[in-house]
mmCIF file of C-alpha atoms and ligand atoms in Angstrom:
data_model
loop_
_atom_site.group_PDB
_atom_site.id
_atom_site.type_symbol
_atom_site.label_atom_id
_atom_site.label_comp_id
_atom_site.label_asym_id
_atom_site.label_seq_id
_atom_site.Cartn_x
_atom_site.Cartn_y
_atom_site.Cartn_z
ATOM 1 C CA UNK A 11 18.328 22.354 -4.950
ATOM 2 C CA UNK A 12 17.549 19.667 -2.160
ATOM 3 C CA UNK A 13 17.352 21.249 1.220
ATOM 4 C CA UNK A 14 16.790 17.703 3.539
ATOM 5 C CA UNK A 15 17.469 14.202 1.644
ATOM 6 C CA UNK A 16 17.320 11.978 3.571
ATOM 7 C CA UNK A 17 18.670 8.197 2.736
ATOM 8 C CA UNK A 18 17.590 4.601 3.751
ATOM 9 C CA UNK A 19 17.642 7.244 7.042
ATOM 10 C CA UNK A 20 16.959 3.667 9.618
ATOM 11 C CA UNK A 21 16.775 4.471 14.041
ATOM 12 C CA UNK A 22 15.935 1.525 16.677
ATOM 13 C CA UNK A 23 16.620 1.724 19.989
ATOM 14 C CA UNK A 24 16.652 -1.881 21.021
ATOM 15 C CA UNK A 25 14.404 -3.462 19.393
ATOM 16 C CA UNK A 26 12.198 -1.602 18.704
ATOM 17 C CA UNK A 27 12.416 0.694 15.239
ATOM 18 C CA UNK A 28 11.952 3.760 14.915
ATOM 19 C CA UNK A 29 12.265 4.926 11.852
ATOM 20 C CA UNK A 30 12.788 2.344 9.313
ATOM 21 C CA UNK A 31 14.874 2.952 5.573
ATOM 22 C CA UNK A 32 12.921 6.397 5.514
ATOM 23 C CA UNK A 33 13.943 7.786 2.168
ATOM 24 C CA UNK A 34 12.206 11.707 0.969
ATOM 25 C CA UNK A 35 13.317 14.789 -0.255
ATOM 26 C CA UNK A 36 12.316 18.164 1.529
ATOM 27 C CA UNK A 37 12.598 20.490 -1.000
ATOM 28 C CA UNK A 38 12.262 24.676 -0.842
ATOM 29 C CA UNK A 39 10.168 26.983 -1.671
ATOM 30 C CA UNK A 40 6.977 24.888 -0.573
ATOM 31 C CA UNK A 41 5.712 24.072 2.921
ATOM 32 C CA UNK A 42 5.853 20.240 3.567
ATOM 33 C CA UNK A 43 3.932 18.846 6.361
ATOM 34 C CA UNK A 44 5.584 15.632 8.103
ATOM 35 C CA UNK A 45 2.450 13.173 9.211
ATOM 36 C CA UNK A 46 1.622 9.960 11.039
ATOM 37 C CA UNK A 47 0.201 8.778 14.119
ATOM 38 C CA UNK A 48 2.131 9.705 17.467
ATOM 39 C CA UNK A 49 5.246 7.058 17.565
ATOM 40 C CA UNK A 50 5.488 7.265 13.977
ATOM 41 C CA UNK A 51 8.859 8.129 14.041
ATOM 42 C CA UNK A 52 8.696 12.380 13.099
ATOM 43 C CA UNK A 53 10.147 13.648 16.157
ATOM 44 C CA UNK A 54 13.423 11.077 15.886
ATOM 45 C CA UNK A 55 14.069 12.439 12.415
ATOM 46 C CA UNK A 56 13.793 16.141 12.572
ATOM 47 C CA UNK A 57 16.505 14.931 15.481
ATOM 48 C CA UNK A 58 18.566 12.626 13.095
ATOM 49 C CA UNK A 59 18.529 15.595 10.583
ATOM 50 C CA UNK A 60 19.429 18.230 13.663
ATOM 51 C CA UNK A 61 22.246 15.519 14.885
ATOM 52 C CA UNK A 62 20.352 15.291 18.228
ATOM 53 C CA UNK A 63 20.235 11.415 17.387
ATOM 54 C CA UNK A 64 22.380 9.078 15.838
ATOM 55 C CA UNK A 65 20.691 7.005 12.908
ATOM 56 C CA UNK A 66 21.349 3.056 13.167
ATOM 57 C CA UNK A 67 21.773 2.911 9.073
ATOM 58 C CA UNK A 68 21.723 5.084 6.069
ATOM 59 C CA UNK A 69 21.612 9.350 6.538
ATOM 60 C CA UNK A 70 20.473 12.142 6.299
ATOM 61 C CA UNK A 71 22.120 15.513 4.508
ATOM 62 C CA UNK A 72 21.243 19.506 4.756
ATOM 63 C CA UNK A 73 22.101 20.541 1.464
ATOM 64 C CA UNK A 74 24.410 17.700 1.357
ATOM 65 C CA UNK A 75 26.342 18.135 5.071
ATOM 66 C CA UNK A 76 25.348 15.801 8.235
ATOM 67 C CA UNK A 77 24.169 18.802 10.203
ATOM 68 C CA UNK A 78 27.850 18.569 11.799
ATOM 69 C CA UNK A 79 30.122 20.125 9.427
ATOM 70 C CA UNK A 80 27.628 23.042 8.983
ATOM 71 C CA UNK A 81 30.190 25.866 9.031
ATOM 72 C CA UNK A 82 27.550 28.342 10.733
ATOM 73 C CA UNK A 83 24.530 25.887 11.498
ATOM 74 C CA UNK A 84 21.999 28.433 13.272
ATOM 75 C CA UNK A 85 22.616 30.276 9.822
ATOM 76 C CA UNK A 86 21.278 26.837 7.600
ATOM 77 C CA UNK A 87 18.766 25.121 9.511
ATOM 78 C CA UNK A 88 16.457 26.309 12.276
ATOM 79 C CA UNK A 89 14.674 23.980 14.823
ATOM 80 C CA UNK A 90 11.906 24.607 17.277
ATOM 81 C CA UNK A 91 11.692 19.934 18.511
ATOM 82 C CA UNK A 92 10.176 20.996 21.800
ATOM 83 C CA UNK A 93 9.111 25.186 23.269
ATOM 84 C CA UNK A 94 9.661 23.909 26.844
ATOM 85 C CA UNK A 95 13.408 22.809 26.294
ATOM 86 C CA UNK A 96 14.328 25.967 28.017
ATOM 87 C CA UNK A 97 15.820 27.678 30.677
ATOM 88 C CA UNK A 98 13.108 29.134 33.149
ATOM 89 C CA UNK A 99 14.355 31.925 34.540
ATOM 90 C CA UNK A 100 16.327 33.895 32.532
ATOM 91 C CA UNK A 101 13.806 36.962 30.183
ATOM 92 C CA UNK A 102 13.442 35.570 26.790
ATOM 93 C CA UNK A 103 15.673 38.232 25.204
ATOM 94 C CA UNK A 104 18.349 37.183 27.667
ATOM 95 C CA UNK A 105 17.542 33.288 26.540
ATOM 96 C CA UNK A 106 18.459 34.791 23.047
ATOM 97 C CA UNK A 107 20.923 36.766 23.589
ATOM 98 C CA UNK A 108 23.091 33.723 25.005
ATOM 99 C CA UNK A 109 21.609 31.498 22.201
ATOM 100 C CA UNK A 110 23.099 34.159 19.908
ATOM 101 C CA UNK A 111 26.445 35.199 21.480
ATOM 102 C CA UNK A 112 27.275 31.584 21.620
ATOM 103 C CA UNK A 113 26.724 32.018 17.642
ATOM 104 C CA UNK A 114 28.671 34.827 16.465
ATOM 105 C CA UNK A 115 24.985 35.820 16.479
ATOM 106 C CA UNK A 116 24.997 39.979 16.691
ATOM 107 C CA UNK A 117 22.442 41.535 19.689
ATOM 108 C CA UNK A 118 20.002 43.180 17.316
ATOM 109 C CA UNK A 119 19.180 40.148 15.472
ATOM 110 C CA UNK A 120 17.491 39.578 19.219
ATOM 111 C CA UNK A 121 15.311 42.532 19.068
ATOM 112 C CA UNK A 122 14.625 41.648 15.155
ATOM 113 C CA UNK A 123 13.380 38.115 15.777
ATOM 114 C CA UNK A 124 11.674 39.728 19.629
ATOM 115 C CA UNK A 125 9.889 41.575 16.947
ATOM 116 C CA UNK A 126 8.631 38.844 14.211
ATOM 117 C CA UNK A 127 6.556 36.767 16.408
ATOM 118 C CA UNK A 128 5.543 39.520 18.835
ATOM 119 C CA UNK A 129 7.571 39.266 22.023
ATOM 120 C CA UNK A 130 9.085 42.809 21.897
ATOM 121 C CA UNK A 131 6.188 43.462 25.374
ATOM 122 C CA UNK A 132 7.485 40.891 26.954
ATOM 123 C CA UNK A 133 10.932 40.455 26.679
ATOM 124 C CA UNK A 134 12.011 41.415 29.979
ATOM 125 C CA UNK A 135 9.984 38.285 30.896
ATOM 126 C CA UNK A 136 11.093 35.384 32.633
ATOM 127 C CA UNK A 137 10.216 32.932 30.344
ATOM 128 C CA UNK A 138 9.280 30.404 33.134
ATOM 129 C CA UNK A 139 6.136 32.408 33.757
ATOM 130 C CA UNK A 140 4.816 32.135 30.184
ATOM 131 C CA UNK A 141 2.242 31.050 28.320
ATOM 132 C CA UNK A 142 2.128 27.327 26.236
ATOM 133 C CA UNK A 143 1.882 29.541 23.208
ATOM 134 C CA UNK A 144 4.471 32.570 24.124
ATOM 135 C CA UNK A 145 6.922 29.594 24.565
ATOM 136 C CA UNK A 146 5.612 28.551 20.986
ATOM 137 C CA UNK A 147 6.783 32.035 20.164
ATOM 138 C CA UNK A 148 9.768 32.175 21.584
ATOM 139 C CA UNK A 149 10.931 28.978 20.345
ATOM 140 C CA UNK A 150 9.985 30.646 16.313
ATOM 141 C CA UNK A 151 12.166 33.417 17.443
ATOM 142 C CA UNK A 152 15.399 30.945 18.400
ATOM 143 C CA UNK A 153 14.943 29.136 14.937
ATOM 144 C CA UNK A 154 15.043 32.165 13.402
ATOM 145 C CA UNK A 155 17.870 33.802 15.122
ATOM 146 C CA UNK A 156 20.446 32.249 12.262
ATOM 147 C CA UNK A 157 17.417 34.434 9.821
ATOM 148 C CA UNK A 158 18.246 30.445 8.333
ATOM 149 C CA UNK A 159 16.890 28.948 4.722
ATOM 150 C CA UNK A 160 15.441 26.516 6.420
ATOM 151 C CA UNK A 161 12.825 25.960 9.060
ATOM 152 C CA UNK A 162 12.058 22.262 11.463
ATOM 153 C CA UNK A 163 8.926 23.371 13.483
ATOM 154 C CA UNK A 164 7.807 19.945 15.442
ATOM 155 C CA UNK A 165 4.176 20.447 15.956
ATOM 156 C CA UNK A 166 4.175 24.669 16.422
ATOM 157 C CA UNK A 167 0.552 25.316 17.112
ATOM 158 C CA UNK A 168 0.494 22.717 19.980
ATOM 159 C CA UNK A 169 -1.813 25.027 22.172
ATOM 160 C CA UNK A 170 -1.315 27.303 20.646
ATOM 161 C CA UNK A 171 -5.216 29.998 20.680
ATOM 162 C CA UNK A 172 -6.597 30.721 16.565
ATOM 163 C CA UNK A 173 -4.900 33.423 16.775
ATOM 164 C CA UNK A 174 -1.696 32.304 17.444
ATOM 165 C CA UNK A 175 -2.682 29.309 14.831
ATOM 166 C CA UNK A 176 -3.218 32.084 12.342
ATOM 167 C CA UNK A 177 -0.195 33.463 13.129
ATOM 168 C CA UNK A 178 1.751 30.366 12.730
ATOM 169 C CA UNK A 179 0.386 29.215 9.316
ATOM 170 C CA UNK A 180 0.893 32.714 8.270
ATOM 171 C CA UNK A 181 4.289 33.915 9.468
ATOM 172 C CA UNK A 182 4.467 29.131 7.763
ATOM 173 C CA UNK A 183 3.474 29.893 4.532
ATOM 174 C CA UNK A 184 5.606 33.760 4.381
ATOM 175 C CA UNK A 185 8.942 31.621 4.950
ATOM 176 C CA UNK A 186 8.649 29.396 2.526
ATOM 177 C CA UNK A 187 7.017 32.112 0.019
ATOM 178 C CA UNK A 188 10.570 33.351 0.166
ATOM 179 C CA UNK A 189 13.159 30.331 -0.895
ATOM 180 C CA UNK A 190 12.684 28.818 1.993
ATOM 181 C CA UNK A 191 12.605 25.337 3.820
ATOM 182 C CA UNK A 192 10.023 24.782 5.821
ATOM 183 C CA UNK A 193 9.629 21.063 7.177
ATOM 184 C CA UNK A 194 6.514 21.059 9.799
ATOM 185 C CA UNK A 195 5.265 18.075 11.744
ATOM 186 C CA UNK A 196 1.739 18.350 12.979
ATOM 187 C CA UNK A 197 -1.173 16.163 14.030
ATOM 188 C CA UNK A 198 -3.875 19.186 13.138
ATOM 189 C CA UNK A 199 -5.259 18.410 9.813
ATOM 190 C CA UNK A 200 -7.739 20.892 8.319
ATOM 191 C CA UNK A 201 -5.044 22.783 9.771
ATOM 192 C CA UNK A 202 -2.685 21.409 7.394
ATOM 193 C CA UNK A 203 -4.698 21.309 4.724
ATOM 194 C CA UNK A 204 -4.333 25.398 5.073
ATOM 195 C CA UNK A 205 -0.782 25.049 6.044
ATOM 196 C CA UNK A 206 1.683 22.761 3.735
ATOM 197 C CA UNK A 207 2.188 22.638 -0.183
ATOM 198 C CA UNK A 208 4.272 18.648 0.100
ATOM 199 C CA UNK A 209 3.259 16.249 2.615
ATOM 200 C CA UNK A 210 5.793 13.304 3.758
ATOM 201 C CA UNK A 211 3.684 10.259 5.240
ATOM 202 C CA UNK A 212 4.954 7.990 7.640
ATOM 203 C CA UNK A 213 3.764 5.132 9.579
ATOM 204 C CA UNK A 214 5.213 3.460 12.261
ATOM 205 C CA UNK A 215 9.020 4.837 10.596
ATOM 206 C CA UNK A 216 8.208 3.842 7.983
ATOM 207 C CA UNK A 217 7.115 6.632 4.677
ATOM 208 C CA UNK A 218 3.479 6.364 3.502
ATOM 209 C CA UNK A 219 2.869 9.231 1.455
ATOM 210 C CA UNK A 220 5.237 11.226 -0.322
ATOM 211 C CA UNK A 221 2.750 13.630 -2.293
ATOM 212 C CA UNK A 222 1.711 17.135 -3.015
ATOM 213 C CA UNK A 223 -1.605 18.094 -0.767
ATOM 214 C CA UNK A 224 -3.987 17.388 -4.172
ATOM 215 C CA UNK A 225 -1.681 14.076 -4.607
ATOM 216 C CA UNK A 226 -2.858 12.919 -1.583
ATOM 217 C CA UNK A 227 -6.380 13.718 -1.135
ATOM 218 C CA UNK A 228 -7.007 11.828 -3.884
ATOM 219 C CA UNK A 229 -5.330 8.533 -3.192
ATOM 220 C CA UNK A 230 -8.075 8.321 -0.968
ATOM 221 C CA UNK A 231 -11.797 6.514 -2.255
ATOM 222 C CA UNK A 232 -13.130 9.315 0.764
ATOM 223 C CA UNK A 233 -14.861 11.743 -2.505
ATOM 224 C CA UNK A 234 -18.092 11.592 -3.817
ATOM 225 C CA UNK A 235 -20.408 12.922 -7.044
ATOM 226 C CA UNK A 236 -24.027 15.019 -5.106
ATOM 227 C CA UNK A 237 -26.843 14.796 -7.145
ATOM 228 C CA UNK A 238 -29.508 16.925 -6.700
ATOM 229 C CA UNK A 239 -32.500 16.317 -9.255
ATOM 230 C CA UNK A 240 -36.260 16.175 -8.881
ATOM 231 C CA UNK A 241 -36.327 13.169 -10.666
ATOM 232 C CA UNK A 242 -33.857 11.203 -8.309
ATOM 233 C CA UNK A 243 -35.856 8.572 -8.110
ATOM 234 C CA UNK A 244 -35.710 7.654 -12.071
ATOM 235 C CA UNK A 245 -31.917 8.947 -12.811
ATOM 236 C CA UNK A 246 -30.623 6.723 -9.714
ATOM 237 C CA UNK A 247 -31.368 3.105 -11.580
ATOM 238 C CA UNK A 248 -29.197 4.432 -14.484
ATOM 239 C CA UNK A 249 -26.234 5.816 -12.415
ATOM 240 C CA UNK A 250 -23.269 3.316 -12.464
ATOM 241 C CA UNK A 251 -21.683 3.159 -9.139
ATOM 242 C CA UNK A 252 -23.107 3.593 -6.188
ATOM 243 C CA UNK A 253 -25.945 5.796 -5.040
ATOM 244 C CA UNK A 254 -27.653 6.710 -1.730
ATOM 245 C CA UNK A 255 -30.140 9.148 -0.582
ATOM 246 C CA UNK A 256 -29.238 12.122 2.156
ATOM 247 C CA UNK A 257 -31.622 13.770 2.075
ATOM 248 C CA UNK A 258 -32.556 15.379 -1.106
ATOM 249 C CA UNK A 259 -29.395 14.622 -3.188
ATOM 250 C CA UNK A 260 -26.996 11.717 -3.981
ATOM 251 C CA UNK A 261 -24.236 10.651 -3.216
ATOM 252 C CA UNK A 262 -22.312 8.534 -6.257
ATOM 253 C CA UNK A 263 -19.624 6.816 -5.734
ATOM 254 C CA UNK A 264 -17.873 4.853 -8.699
ATOM 255 C CA UNK A 265 -18.406 7.539 -10.914
ATOM 256 C CA UNK A 266 -16.978 10.538 -12.568
ATOM 257 C CA UNK A 267 -19.281 14.265 -12.751
ATOM 258 C CA UNK A 268 -18.852 13.690 -15.878
ATOM 259 C CA UNK A 269 -20.441 10.276 -16.357
ATOM 260 C CA UNK A 270 -23.367 11.240 -14.405
ATOM 261 C CA UNK A 271 -23.871 14.964 -16.605
ATOM 262 C CA UNK A 272 -23.155 12.230 -19.604
ATOM 263 C CA UNK A 273 -26.254 9.516 -17.701
ATOM 264 C CA UNK A 274 -28.088 12.547 -17.380
ATOM 265 C CA UNK A 275 -28.709 13.854 -20.326
ATOM 266 C CA UNK A 276 -29.232 11.149 -22.620
ATOM 267 C CA UNK A 277 -31.691 10.316 -20.392
ATOM 268 C CA UNK A 278 -33.531 13.157 -20.688
ATOM 269 C CA UNK A 279 -33.770 14.289 -17.376
ATOM 270 C CA UNK A 280 -32.580 17.464 -14.784
ATOM 271 C CA UNK A 281 -29.486 18.256 -12.840
ATOM 272 C CA UNK A 282 -29.706 20.827 -9.972
ATOM 273 C CA UNK A 283 -26.572 19.837 -8.606
ATOM 274 C CA UNK A 284 -23.429 18.491 -9.985
ATOM 275 C CA UNK A 285 -20.740 18.197 -7.396
ATOM 276 C CA UNK A 286 -17.686 16.415 -6.706
ATOM 277 C CA UNK A 287 -16.925 16.332 -3.313
ATOM 278 C CA UNK A 288 -13.240 15.802 -2.275
ATOM 279 C CA UNK A 289 -12.959 13.552 0.812
ATOM 280 C CA UNK A 290 -11.420 16.179 3.911
ATOM 281 C CA UNK A 291 -7.428 16.075 4.123
ATOM 282 C CA UNK A 292 -8.179 14.284 7.186
ATOM 283 C CA UNK A 293 -10.160 11.660 5.923
ATOM 284 C CA UNK A 294 -7.485 10.172 3.494
ATOM 285 C CA UNK A 295 -5.290 10.771 6.581
ATOM 286 C CA UNK A 296 -7.500 8.062 8.925
ATOM 287 C CA UNK A 297 -8.608 6.261 5.089
ATOM 288 C CA UNK A 298 -4.488 5.670 4.625
ATOM 289 C CA UNK A 299 -2.859 5.893 7.343
ATOM 290 C CA UNK A 300 -5.138 3.325 8.701
ATOM 291 C CA UNK A 301 -2.353 0.627 9.012
ATOM 292 C CA UNK A 302 0.091 2.065 11.029
ATOM 293 C CA UNK A 303 -2.039 3.938 14.223
ATOM 294 C CA UNK A 304 0.425 2.488 17.036
ATOM 295 C CA UNK A 305 -2.205 3.687 20.366
ATOM 296 C CA UNK A 306 -5.566 3.152 18.696
ATOM 297 C CA UNK A 307 -8.461 3.803 21.831
ATOM 298 C CA UNK A 308 -11.098 0.800 21.769
ATOM 299 C CA UNK A 309 -14.406 2.399 21.172
ATOM 300 C CA UNK A 310 -15.835 1.946 24.546
HETATM 301 N N1 ATP B 419 15.313 8.715 23.334
HETATM 302 C C1 ATP B 419 14.683 7.159 22.890
HETATM 303 N N2 ATP B 419 14.789 5.545 23.148
HETATM 304 C C2 ATP B 419 13.688 5.119 22.876
HETATM 305 N N3 ATP B 419 12.766 4.817 22.165
HETATM 306 C C3 ATP B 419 12.418 5.886 21.313
HETATM 307 C C4 ATP B 419 13.445 7.320 22.341
HETATM 308 N N4 ATP B 419 12.862 7.957 21.199
HETATM 309 C C5 ATP B 419 12.031 7.959 20.694
HETATM 310 N N5 ATP B 419 11.460 6.392 20.697
HETATM 311 C C6 ATP B 419 10.704 5.867 20.134
HETATM 312 O O1 ATP B 419 10.705 5.490 18.805
HETATM 313 C C7 ATP B 419 9.218 5.493 18.561
HETATM 314 C C8 ATP B 419 9.244 7.231 17.813
HETATM 315 O O2 ATP B 419 9.048 8.213 18.554
HETATM 316 P P1 ATP B 419 8.954 9.792 17.747
HETATM 317 O O3 ATP B 419 8.318 10.756 19.525
HETATM 318 O O4 ATP B 419 9.440 9.588 16.566
HETATM 319 O O5 ATP B 419 7.199 9.063 17.342
HETATM 320 P P2 ATP B 419 6.287 10.949 16.842
HETATM 321 O O6 ATP B 419 5.888 10.092 15.713
HETATM 322 O O7 ATP B 419 7.373 12.139 17.249
HETATM 323 O O8 ATP B 419 4.925 10.599 17.359
HETATM 324 P P3 ATP B 419 4.354 11.777 18.648
HETATM 325 O O9 ATP B 419 3.720 12.309 16.928
HETATM 326 O O10 ATP B 419 3.239 11.543 19.485
HETATM 327 O O11 ATP B 419 4.877 12.968 18.763
HETATM 328 C C9 ATP B 419 8.550 5.551 19.657
HETATM 329 O O12 ATP B 419 8.286 4.193 18.919
HETATM 330 C C10 ATP B 419 9.636 5.907 20.832
HETATM 331 O O13 ATP B 419 9.022 5.198 21.429
HETATM 332 MG MG1 MG B 420 6.808 13.703 17.829
#
């Protein structure tokens, strides 16, 4: 079953093409990371999923229906788009209660979601006095109100402290393990590497990659074989590919670890280390989105 299906989704604002012909699926039971440089069209795509913005052409469906066609939307899909878009004068409890009441959700569920996000103790405080992290937690509580199968989070760890980041990561993993669909945007690559199973990467509104995290990293050419040997100077010229000395070991690109091992064995040379070093998600992302960065700083 597909939770979210975008088909040729396109959004123009005047002359600006925010989202261009995007086709992808977001599946349940896993965390799907939504990546792309500033202005790539991530928030616009999420707003269209939630019916907050109309596609110029194409469509996006939730279990086959548009958001407007959902009978009880909050029970189907919950979202945190902008944690600051709340009434600061209300208490956390009243904010959630108002949302619950207008959507046929019980007051008991408000208590539950406050507990889930760890805001029970400050439930009676005005939101205006909340820290960034407390605001994010409140936004997640609101998204969880209808106990939805599908959750959308736009940069949920933005501004959170390390404890908060760890909490959000664990929470998303748990939601996916429960079989829910989790679609989350972020600019924190090391965090996404630990949180997401699958990635949808866009640039300038267009699809760059739709792949599992490992598969996406595999698209990068930044990986290398790290070779340690007391006979490096004899080994290096025998290796195909490019070998560069880094400290006491070689970094070899263009060959597999197996090929290096076999070359060494044939020449009767000793190996102390032979490891394929994968690029980080950050390195892969930087390489693969290079042509799609809209707002690039010029190096001093
Ligand atoms: N309401 C709007 N009116 C005009 N242009 C808009 C509007 N909303 C978004 N855009 C434009 O659409 C493009 C995509 O913006 P969007 O906010 O979707 O990007 P994003 O991927 O979420 O970026 P970020 O990582 O900075 O949050 C940008 O060029 C932006 O300026
Ligand atoms: Mg955005």
